[in-house]
Short mmCIF file of N, CA and C in Angstrom, two decimals:
data_model
loop_
_atom_site.label_atom_id
_atom_site.label_comp_id
_atom_site.label_asym_id
_atom_site.label_seq_id
_atom_site.Cartn_x
_atom_site.Cartn_y
_atom_site.Cartn_z
N MET C 8 0.83 -1.06 0.17
CA MET C 8 -0.12 -0.05 0.06
C MET C 8 0.72 1.29 0.11
N SER C 9 0.33 2.34 -0.56
CA SER C 9 0.99 3.61 -0.64
C SER C 9 0.94 4.28 0.89
N ASN C 10 1.56 5.43 1.07
CA ASN C 10 1.77 6.24 2.24
C ASN C 10 0.30 6.24 2.76
N SER C 11 -0.63 6.55 1.82
CA SER C 11 -2.03 6.76 2.58
C SER C 11 -3.03 6.21 1.37
N THR C 12 -4.26 5.67 1.82
CA THR C 12 -5.30 5.30 0.73
C THR C 12 -6.46 5.90 1.21
N VAL C 13 -7.13 6.24 0.67
CA VAL C 13 -8.77 7.04 1.05
C VAL C 13 -9.45 6.32 0.01
N GLU C 14 -10.76 5.61 0.62
CA GLU C 14 -11.92 5.22 -0.08
C GLU C 14 -13.28 5.60 0.31
N ILE C 15 -14.04 5.81 -0.23
CA ILE C 15 -15.48 6.29 0.20
C ILE C 15 -16.37 5.57 0.04
N GLY C 16 -17.20 4.92 0.93
CA GLY C 16 -18.44 4.05 1.01
C GLY C 16 -19.78 4.69 0.99
N LEU C 17 -20.52 4.74 0.25
CA LEU C 17 -21.95 5.22 0.47
C LEU C 17 -22.88 4.40 0.19
N LEU C 18 -23.74 4.46 1.34
CA LEU C 18 -24.70 3.43 1.77
C LEU C 18 -25.91 3.79 1.19
N ASN C 19 -26.45 3.21 -0.07
CA ASN C 19 -27.75 3.33 -0.56
C ASN C 19 -28.22 4.67 -0.96
N PRO C 20 -27.15 5.57 -1.76
CA PRO C 20 -27.34 6.91 -1.84
C PRO C 20 -28.44 7.02 -2.85
N LYS C 21 -29.40 7.95 -2.50
CA LYS C 21 -30.61 8.50 -3.33
C LYS C 21 -30.69 9.37 -4.41
N SER C 22 -29.57 10.09 -4.47
CA SER C 22 -29.64 11.20 -5.12
C SER C 22 -28.32 11.22 -6.24
N PRO C 23 -28.46 11.11 -7.58
CA PRO C 23 -27.35 11.12 -8.42
C PRO C 23 -26.61 12.64 -8.26
N SER C 24 -27.20 13.59 -8.00
CA SER C 24 -26.68 14.94 -7.77
C SER C 24 -25.68 14.79 -6.78
N ASN C 25 -25.89 14.26 -5.62
CA ASN C 25 -25.01 14.10 -4.36
C ASN C 25 -23.92 13.18 -4.69
N VAL C 26 -24.27 11.86 -5.52
CA VAL C 26 -23.32 11.27 -5.74
C VAL C 26 -22.36 11.88 -6.83
N GLY C 27 -22.67 12.66 -7.71
CA GLY C 27 -21.88 13.74 -8.56
C GLY C 27 -20.81 14.44 -7.68
N SER C 28 -21.69 15.06 -6.67
CA SER C 28 -20.98 15.85 -5.91
C SER C 28 -19.56 15.37 -4.94
N VAL C 29 -20.15 13.88 -4.83
CA VAL C 29 -19.24 13.20 -3.87
C VAL C 29 -18.14 12.89 -5.02
N MET C 30 -18.47 12.46 -5.89
CA MET C 30 -17.15 12.41 -7.13
C MET C 30 -16.12 13.60 -7.30
N ARG C 31 -16.98 14.74 -7.32
CA ARG C 31 -16.10 15.95 -7.47
C ARG C 31 -15.15 16.12 -6.30
N ALA C 32 -15.57 15.93 -4.86
CA ALA C 32 -14.99 15.97 -3.87
C ALA C 32 -13.74 14.85 -3.88
N ALA C 33 -14.14 13.62 -4.44
CA ALA C 33 -13.11 12.63 -4.26
C ALA C 33 -12.13 12.80 -5.26
N GLY C 34 -12.25 13.57 -6.27
CA GLY C 34 -11.02 14.03 -7.24
C GLY C 34 -10.41 15.20 -6.63
N CYS C 35 -11.16 16.28 -5.87
CA CYS C 35 -10.26 17.42 -5.33
C CYS C 35 -9.46 17.01 -4.29
N PHE C 36 -9.91 16.01 -3.28
CA PHE C 36 -9.07 15.57 -2.27
C PHE C 36 -8.31 14.25 -2.38
N GLN C 37 -8.43 13.67 -3.62
CA GLN C 37 -7.55 12.68 -4.39
C GLN C 37 -7.89 11.57 -3.40
N ALA C 38 -9.26 11.08 -3.46
CA ALA C 38 -9.50 9.87 -2.95
C ALA C 38 -9.04 8.67 -4.03
N ASP C 39 -9.23 7.42 -3.60
CA ASP C 39 -8.65 6.31 -4.41
C ASP C 39 -9.81 5.69 -5.21
N ALA C 40 -10.91 5.54 -4.52
CA ALA C 40 -12.15 5.04 -5.18
C ALA C 40 -13.48 5.30 -4.39
N VAL C 41 -14.48 5.20 -4.95
CA VAL C 41 -15.86 5.49 -4.39
C VAL C 41 -16.57 3.88 -4.55
N PHE C 42 -17.42 3.71 -3.52
CA PHE C 42 -18.18 2.46 -3.60
C PHE C 42 -19.51 2.92 -3.18
N TYR C 43 -20.33 2.32 -3.63
CA TYR C 43 -22.01 2.46 -3.04
C TYR C 43 -22.69 1.23 -3.08
N THR C 44 -23.67 1.19 -2.31
CA THR C 44 -24.43 -0.06 -2.16
C THR C 44 -25.88 0.26 -2.51
N GLY C 45 -26.82 -0.67 -2.58
CA GLY C 45 -28.15 -0.47 -3.13
C GLY C 45 -28.43 0.06 -4.42
N GLN C 46 -29.69 -0.03 -4.46
CA GLN C 46 -30.37 0.05 -6.19
C GLN C 46 -30.78 1.53 -6.53
N ARG C 47 -30.88 2.31 -5.79
CA ARG C 47 -31.57 3.67 -5.91
C ARG C 47 -30.40 4.40 -6.86
N TYR C 48 -29.11 4.46 -6.57
CA TYR C 48 -28.25 5.23 -7.56
C TYR C 48 -28.20 4.60 -9.03
N ALA C 49 -28.06 3.10 -8.86
CA ALA C 49 -27.70 2.36 -9.78
C ALA C 49 -28.98 2.61 -10.97
N ARG C 50 -30.04 3.11 -10.53
CA ARG C 50 -31.05 3.27 -11.41
C ARG C 50 -30.97 4.61 -12.35
N ALA C 51 -30.08 5.68 -11.57
CA ALA C 51 -29.86 7.12 -12.20
C ALA C 51 -28.56 6.64 -13.05
N ALA C 52 -28.96 7.02 -14.23
CA ALA C 52 -27.77 6.91 -15.50
C ALA C 52 -27.03 7.67 -15.28
N ARG C 53 -27.04 9.06 -14.92
CA ARG C 53 -25.85 10.11 -15.07
C ARG C 53 -25.57 10.61 -14.00
N PHE C 54 -24.31 11.63 -13.97
CA PHE C 54 -23.88 12.39 -12.93
C PHE C 54 -24.32 13.67 -13.13
N ASN C 55 -25.02 14.15 -12.33
CA ASN C 55 -25.41 15.44 -12.36
C ASN C 55 -24.64 16.64 -12.18
N THR C 56 -23.61 16.17 -11.35
CA THR C 56 -22.73 17.36 -10.78
C THR C 56 -21.24 16.88 -10.69
N ASP C 57 -20.68 15.63 -11.57
CA ASP C 57 -19.54 15.33 -11.52
C ASP C 57 -18.98 16.09 -12.49
N THR C 58 -18.96 17.62 -12.41
CA THR C 58 -18.62 18.61 -13.31
C THR C 58 -17.18 18.51 -13.92
N LYS C 59 -16.33 17.81 -12.92
CA LYS C 59 -14.90 17.81 -13.51
C LYS C 59 -14.55 16.36 -14.04
N SER C 60 -15.35 15.56 -14.18
CA SER C 60 -15.36 14.43 -14.79
C SER C 60 -14.57 13.34 -13.98
N GLN C 61 -14.77 13.33 -12.79
CA GLN C 61 -13.69 12.56 -11.97
C GLN C 61 -14.06 11.06 -12.00
N SER C 62 -15.33 10.95 -12.64
CA SER C 62 -15.84 9.32 -12.73
C SER C 62 -14.87 8.46 -13.77
N LEU C 63 -14.06 9.38 -14.56
CA LEU C 63 -13.21 8.81 -15.58
C LEU C 63 -11.91 8.63 -14.99
N ASN C 64 -11.72 9.27 -13.64
CA ASN C 64 -10.26 9.01 -12.96
C ASN C 64 -10.28 8.12 -11.83
N ILE C 65 -11.57 8.11 -11.15
CA ILE C 65 -11.68 7.52 -9.84
C ILE C 65 -12.75 6.57 -9.91
N PRO C 66 -12.46 5.18 -9.78
CA PRO C 66 -13.36 4.20 -9.86
C PRO C 66 -14.37 4.41 -8.88
N LEU C 67 -15.77 4.04 -9.45
CA LEU C 67 -17.02 4.13 -8.88
C LEU C 67 -17.82 2.86 -9.18
N GLU C 68 -17.89 2.24 -8.11
CA GLU C 68 -18.60 0.81 -8.18
C GLU C 68 -19.59 0.50 -7.09
N GLY C 69 -20.46 -0.40 -7.75
CA GLY C 69 -21.72 -0.90 -6.90
C GLY C 69 -21.22 -2.02 -6.06
N LEU C 70 -21.54 -2.18 -4.96
CA LEU C 70 -21.25 -3.52 -4.24
C LEU C 70 -22.54 -3.70 -3.18
N ASP C 71 -22.57 -5.22 -2.94
CA ASP C 71 -23.43 -5.64 -2.08
C ASP C 71 -22.99 -5.31 -0.61
N ASP C 72 -21.84 -5.55 -0.33
CA ASP C 72 -21.55 -5.37 1.08
C ASP C 72 -20.30 -4.09 1.09
N ILE C 73 -20.65 -3.11 1.57
CA ILE C 73 -19.55 -2.15 1.62
C ILE C 73 -18.36 -2.74 2.12
N LEU C 74 -18.18 -3.31 2.91
CA LEU C 74 -17.04 -3.79 3.82
C LEU C 74 -16.29 -5.26 3.06
N ALA C 75 -17.08 -5.46 1.81
CA ALA C 75 -16.51 -6.59 1.26
C ALA C 75 -14.94 -6.36 0.73
N ARG C 76 -14.50 -5.23 0.35
CA ARG C 76 -13.15 -5.00 -0.40
C ARG C 76 -12.19 -4.40 0.64
N LEU C 77 -12.32 -4.61 1.95
CA LEU C 77 -11.23 -3.99 2.61
C LEU C 77 -10.21 -4.68 2.60
N LYS C 78 -9.09 -3.74 2.52
CA LYS C 78 -7.66 -4.08 2.42
C LYS C 78 -6.90 -4.19 3.73
N PRO C 79 -6.00 -5.06 3.75
CA PRO C 79 -5.20 -5.29 5.01
C PRO C 79 -4.41 -3.59 5.39
N GLN C 80 -4.77 -3.38 6.82
CA GLN C 80 -4.12 -2.12 7.36
C GLN C 80 -5.46 -1.15 7.02
N GLN C 81 -6.41 -1.32 6.31
CA GLN C 81 -7.34 -0.34 6.10
C GLN C 81 -8.31 -0.17 7.33
N LYS C 82 -8.69 1.12 7.85
CA LYS C 82 -9.60 0.83 8.90
C LYS C 82 -10.90 1.70 8.41
N VAL C 83 -12.14 1.01 9.05
CA VAL C 83 -13.53 1.57 8.66
C VAL C 83 -13.79 2.64 9.64
N VAL C 84 -14.03 3.77 8.97
CA VAL C 84 -14.45 5.02 9.64
C VAL C 84 -16.04 5.31 9.53
N CYS C 85 -16.84 5.03 10.40
CA CYS C 85 -18.07 5.28 10.00
C CYS C 85 -18.32 7.02 10.45
N ILE C 86 -19.00 7.69 9.54
CA ILE C 86 -19.48 9.11 9.51
C ILE C 86 -20.74 9.21 9.98
N GLU C 87 -21.35 9.47 11.05
CA GLU C 87 -22.76 9.34 11.42
C GLU C 87 -22.83 10.33 12.72
N LEU C 88 -24.24 10.75 12.90
CA LEU C 88 -24.67 11.37 14.23
C LEU C 88 -24.78 9.99 15.21
N VAL C 89 -23.87 9.59 15.74
CA VAL C 89 -23.93 8.48 16.71
C VAL C 89 -23.77 8.73 18.20
N GLU C 90 -24.48 8.29 19.11
CA GLU C 90 -24.13 8.63 20.55
C GLU C 90 -22.95 7.71 20.81
N GLY C 91 -21.91 8.65 21.52
CA GLY C 91 -20.47 7.88 21.87
C GLY C 91 -19.60 8.14 20.88
N ALA C 92 -19.92 8.77 19.68
CA ALA C 92 -18.85 8.80 18.53
C ALA C 92 -17.72 9.85 18.88
N THR C 93 -16.89 10.14 18.07
CA THR C 93 -15.84 11.05 18.42
C THR C 93 -16.12 12.19 17.49
N ALA C 94 -16.01 13.40 18.08
CA ALA C 94 -16.27 14.47 17.21
C ALA C 94 -15.24 14.96 16.30
N LEU C 95 -15.46 15.09 14.91
CA LEU C 95 -14.35 15.29 13.78
C LEU C 95 -13.06 16.11 14.35
N PRO C 96 -13.28 17.43 14.99
CA PRO C 96 -11.90 17.93 15.40
C PRO C 96 -11.01 17.21 16.24
N ASP C 97 -11.70 15.92 17.01
CA ASP C 97 -10.61 15.58 17.81
C ASP C 97 -10.23 14.07 17.40
N PHE C 98 -10.88 13.95 16.04
CA PHE C 98 -10.34 12.71 15.33
C PHE C 98 -8.88 12.86 14.71
N GLN C 99 -8.24 11.81 14.85
CA GLN C 99 -6.85 11.61 14.26
C GLN C 99 -7.18 10.58 12.95
N HIS C 100 -7.21 11.02 11.74
CA HIS C 100 -7.48 10.07 10.33
C HIS C 100 -6.41 9.01 10.43
N PRO C 101 -6.78 7.64 10.26
CA PRO C 101 -6.02 6.73 9.92
C PRO C 101 -5.11 6.61 8.50
N ALA C 102 -4.04 6.39 8.29
CA ALA C 102 -3.36 6.45 7.11
C ALA C 102 -4.19 5.77 5.74
N HIS C 103 -4.40 4.52 6.25
CA HIS C 103 -5.54 3.87 5.27
C HIS C 103 -6.83 3.78 5.77
N ALA C 104 -8.01 4.51 4.87
CA ALA C 104 -9.33 4.59 5.67
C ALA C 104 -10.09 4.28 4.53
N LEU C 105 -11.49 3.40 5.08
CA LEU C 105 -12.73 3.42 4.33
C LEU C 105 -13.67 4.34 5.08
N TYR C 106 -13.92 5.54 4.46
CA TYR C 106 -14.95 6.34 5.17
C TYR C 106 -16.50 5.84 4.63
N VAL C 107 -17.04 5.48 5.61
CA VAL C 107 -18.53 4.78 5.27
C VAL C 107 -19.59 6.04 5.84
N PHE C 108 -20.56 6.66 4.43
CA PHE C 108 -21.40 7.46 5.08
C PHE C 108 -22.74 6.91 4.61
N GLY C 109 -23.94 7.19 5.47
CA GLY C 109 -25.34 6.93 5.33
C GLY C 109 -25.89 7.56 4.35
N PRO C 110 -27.02 6.80 4.07
CA PRO C 110 -28.02 7.54 2.88
C PRO C 110 -28.49 9.01 3.36
N GLU C 111 -28.87 9.66 2.58
CA GLU C 111 -29.32 11.00 2.90
C GLU C 111 -30.56 10.90 3.76
N ASP C 112 -31.43 9.94 3.52
CA ASP C 112 -32.73 9.65 4.29
C ASP C 112 -32.88 8.75 5.28
N GLY C 113 -31.30 8.16 5.72
CA GLY C 113 -31.28 7.27 6.91
C GLY C 113 -30.22 7.18 7.60
N SER C 114 -29.82 6.12 8.11
CA SER C 114 -28.65 6.04 8.88
C SER C 114 -27.75 4.70 8.44
N ILE C 115 -26.49 4.77 8.85
CA ILE C 115 -25.60 3.43 8.81
C ILE C 115 -26.29 2.60 9.46
N SER C 116 -26.58 1.57 9.24
CA SER C 116 -26.81 -0.04 10.11
C SER C 116 -26.00 -0.10 11.41
N GLN C 117 -26.50 -0.35 12.18
CA GLN C 117 -25.94 -0.89 13.65
C GLN C 117 -24.71 -1.96 13.45
N ASP C 118 -25.23 -2.82 12.62
CA ASP C 118 -24.08 -3.76 12.17
C ASP C 118 -23.08 -3.22 11.76
N ILE C 119 -23.18 -2.38 10.80
CA ILE C 119 -21.61 -1.80 10.28
C ILE C 119 -21.15 -1.01 11.06
N VAL C 120 -21.80 -0.23 11.97
CA VAL C 120 -21.31 0.83 13.19
C VAL C 120 -20.44 -0.28 14.04
N ASN C 121 -21.27 -1.38 14.43
CA ASN C 121 -20.42 -2.21 15.40
C ASN C 121 -18.97 -2.84 14.85
N GLN C 122 -18.83 -2.85 13.48
CA GLN C 122 -17.81 -3.51 12.49
C GLN C 122 -16.63 -2.35 12.61
N ALA C 123 -17.08 -1.17 12.70
CA ALA C 123 -16.35 0.21 12.37
C ALA C 123 -15.11 0.15 13.49
N ASP C 124 -13.94 0.54 12.89
CA ASP C 124 -12.69 0.91 13.54
C ASP C 124 -12.95 2.22 14.45
N GLU C 125 -13.75 3.04 13.91
CA GLU C 125 -13.86 4.52 14.49
C GLU C 125 -15.35 4.80 14.06
N VAL C 126 -15.97 5.72 14.68
CA VAL C 126 -17.37 6.31 14.57
C VAL C 126 -17.12 7.64 14.68
N VAL C 127 -17.37 8.56 13.73
CA VAL C 127 -16.81 9.93 14.03
C VAL C 127 -18.24 10.91 13.71
N TYR C 128 -18.51 12.15 14.20
CA TYR C 128 -19.42 13.08 13.80
C TYR C 128 -18.97 14.27 13.63
N ILE C 129 -19.64 14.90 12.82
CA ILE C 129 -19.45 16.36 12.62
C ILE C 129 -20.43 17.30 13.39
N PRO C 130 -19.51 17.83 14.48
CA PRO C 130 -20.43 18.63 15.18
C PRO C 130 -21.43 19.94 14.88
N THR C 131 -22.57 19.46 14.42
CA THR C 131 -23.43 20.74 13.56
C THR C 131 -24.67 20.63 14.47
N GLN C 132 -25.40 21.73 14.08
CA GLN C 132 -26.64 21.90 14.69
C GLN C 132 -27.45 21.37 13.48
N GLY C 133 -27.96 20.25 13.69
CA GLY C 133 -28.67 19.59 12.52
C GLY C 133 -27.78 18.89 11.80
N CYS C 134 -28.21 18.31 10.45
CA CYS C 134 -27.23 17.54 9.78
C CYS C 134 -27.10 17.75 8.47
N LEU C 135 -25.80 17.69 7.96
CA LEU C 135 -25.53 18.14 6.50
C LEU C 135 -26.00 17.14 5.49
N ASN C 136 -26.14 17.42 4.26
CA ASN C 136 -26.34 16.56 3.26
C ASN C 136 -24.84 15.61 2.97
N LEU C 137 -25.31 14.48 2.22
CA LEU C 137 -24.15 13.56 2.15
C LEU C 137 -22.86 14.32 1.37
N ALA C 138 -23.01 15.08 0.34
CA ALA C 138 -21.97 15.54 -0.41
C ALA C 138 -21.33 16.49 0.50
N ALA C 139 -22.18 17.35 1.40
CA ALA C 139 -21.41 18.22 2.20
C ALA C 139 -20.58 17.57 3.27
N THR C 140 -21.17 16.62 3.62
CA THR C 140 -20.45 15.67 4.88
C THR C 140 -18.87 14.99 4.38
N VAL C 141 -19.24 14.55 3.07
CA VAL C 141 -17.73 13.95 2.49
C VAL C 141 -16.81 15.15 2.19
N ASN C 142 -17.37 16.20 1.81
CA ASN C 142 -16.36 17.36 1.57
C ASN C 142 -15.53 17.66 2.87
N VAL C 143 -16.40 17.90 4.02
CA VAL C 143 -15.77 18.29 5.18
C VAL C 143 -14.85 17.32 5.84
N VAL C 144 -15.14 16.05 5.77
CA VAL C 144 -14.45 14.99 6.17
C VAL C 144 -13.32 14.84 5.29
N LEU C 145 -13.37 14.92 4.02
CA LEU C 145 -11.95 14.87 3.15
C LEU C 145 -11.00 15.99 3.44
N TYR C 146 -11.78 17.42 3.71
CA TYR C 146 -10.78 18.29 3.70
C TYR C 146 -10.24 18.17 5.06
N ASP C 147 -10.72 17.93 6.33
CA ASP C 147 -10.46 17.80 7.50
C ASP C 147 -9.19 16.72 7.68
N ARG C 148 -9.52 15.72 6.68
CA ARG C 148 -8.12 14.63 6.52
C ARG C 148 -7.04 15.32 6.10
N GLN C 149 -7.21 16.05 4.76
CA GLN C 149 -6.25 16.67 4.18
C GLN C 149 -5.39 17.79 4.96
N ALA C 150 -6.33 18.31 5.80
CA ALA C 150 -5.53 19.50 6.57
C ALA C 150 -4.98 18.84 7.64
N LYS C 151 -5.35 17.82 8.14
CA LYS C 151 -4.53 17.36 9.55
C LYS C 151 -3.36 16.27 8.98
N LEU C 152 -3.33 15.68 7.77
CA LEU C 152 -2.41 15.02 7.38
C LEU C 152 -1.31 15.65 6.42
N ALA C 153 -1.88 16.91 6.00
CA ALA C 153 -0.72 17.67 5.25
C ALA C 153 -0.46 17.08 4.18
N THR C 154 -1.44 16.37 3.35
CA THR C 154 -0.99 15.50 2.03
C THR C 154 -1.02 16.37 0.85
N VAL C 155 -1.20 17.50 0.61
CA VAL C 155 -0.73 18.31 -0.44
C VAL C 155 -0.14 19.50 -0.16
N PRO C 156 0.60 20.10 -0.94
CA PRO C 156 1.40 21.37 -0.74
C PRO C 156 0.52 22.66 -0.62
N SER C 157 0.83 23.42 -0.05
CA SER C 157 -0.12 24.63 0.14
C SER C 157 0.86 25.77 -0.47
N ASP C 158 0.74 25.94 -2.02
CA ASP C 158 1.70 26.97 -2.36
C ASP C 158 0.63 27.51 -3.78
N ASP C 159 1.59 28.22 -4.27
CA ASP C 159 1.09 29.21 -5.55
C ASP C 159 0.74 28.04 -6.54
N GLY C 160 1.89 27.18 -6.63
CA GLY C 160 1.61 25.95 -7.55
C GLY C 160 0.48 25.35 -7.53
N LEU C 161 -0.06 24.76 -6.57
CA LEU C 161 -1.29 24.37 -6.28
C LEU C 161 -2.53 25.20 -6.67
N ILE C 162 -2.54 26.24 -6.28
CA ILE C 162 -3.41 27.32 -6.89
C ILE C 162 -3.43 27.50 -8.29
N ARG C 163 -2.35 27.40 -9.12
CA ARG C 163 -2.52 27.87 -10.52
C ARG C 163 -2.78 26.22 -11.00
N GLN C 164 -2.59 25.34 -10.69
CA GLN C 164 -3.20 23.87 -11.12
C GLN C 164 -4.71 24.02 -10.80
N SER C 165 -5.06 24.35 -9.77
CA SER C 165 -6.46 23.93 -9.33
C SER C 165 -7.50 25.01 -9.79
N ARG C 166 -7.19 26.29 -9.96
CA ARG C 166 -8.28 27.26 -10.00
C ARG C 166 -8.72 27.31 -11.84
N ASP C 167 -9.89 27.73 -11.82
CA ASP C 167 -10.58 27.71 -13.06
C ASP C 167 -9.88 28.81 -14.02
N VAL C 168 -9.81 28.35 -15.29
CA VAL C 168 -9.04 29.00 -16.59
C VAL C 168 -9.19 30.49 -16.36
N ASN C 169 -10.60 30.98 -15.87
CA ASN C 169 -10.91 32.68 -15.84
C ASN C 169 -10.38 33.04 -14.61
N ASN C 170 -9.79 32.52 -13.79
CA ASN C 170 -9.39 32.94 -12.38
C ASN C 170 -7.65 33.37 -12.59
N ARG C 171 -7.33 34.51 -12.67
CA ARG C 171 -6.05 34.89 -12.65
C ARG C 171 -5.68 35.94 -11.39
N LEU C 172 -6.62 36.13 -10.68
CA LEU C 172 -6.53 36.74 -9.25
C LEU C 172 -4.99 36.58 -8.67
N LYS C 173 -4.42 37.64 -7.95
CA LYS C 173 -3.36 37.65 -7.15
C LYS C 173 -3.52 38.42 -6.04
N VAL C 174 -2.93 38.20 -4.70
CA VAL C 174 -2.86 39.12 -3.76
C VAL C 174 -2.07 40.06 -3.93
N LYS C 175 -2.34 41.54 -3.77
CA LYS C 175 -1.50 42.41 -3.94
C LYS C 175 -0.40 42.47 -2.80
N SER C 176 0.74 42.83 -3.33
CA SER C 176 2.10 42.56 -2.48
C SER C 176 2.08 43.98 -1.60
#
């Protein structure tokens, strides 16, 4: 395994637009793969918001069991509002993680929570939608593990072609 691996597991996502947004987040934060369970998303033919076409670069695969493809050293981290969970600001991300997210209109099953190495929640008033939750978790991981350079080269590589702004010296 490389220095780190990041995989995202979506449990029965209902919205193709949210899955498209998850794919965009996966590309921005360099996830290795996205898996999903259930039939709702599989029936939706197109990504509504995968505007960077990350589905061409990052595998998106349907599975019957979200934990079926665990790799050695990979930790299962459920992201859910669960009593007794660790608040995201206090959480230390493992090098090799499968982050599991519940459906927009439900929760991760107790069975999966029981098999998790960690259960983490984002301390908010109310709950975020699926794509927003994935973005927050992946950003937190990147910020804490310092996995990408933070310099002008990254800005030039990442920004839109119409953006040529600079901070005044």
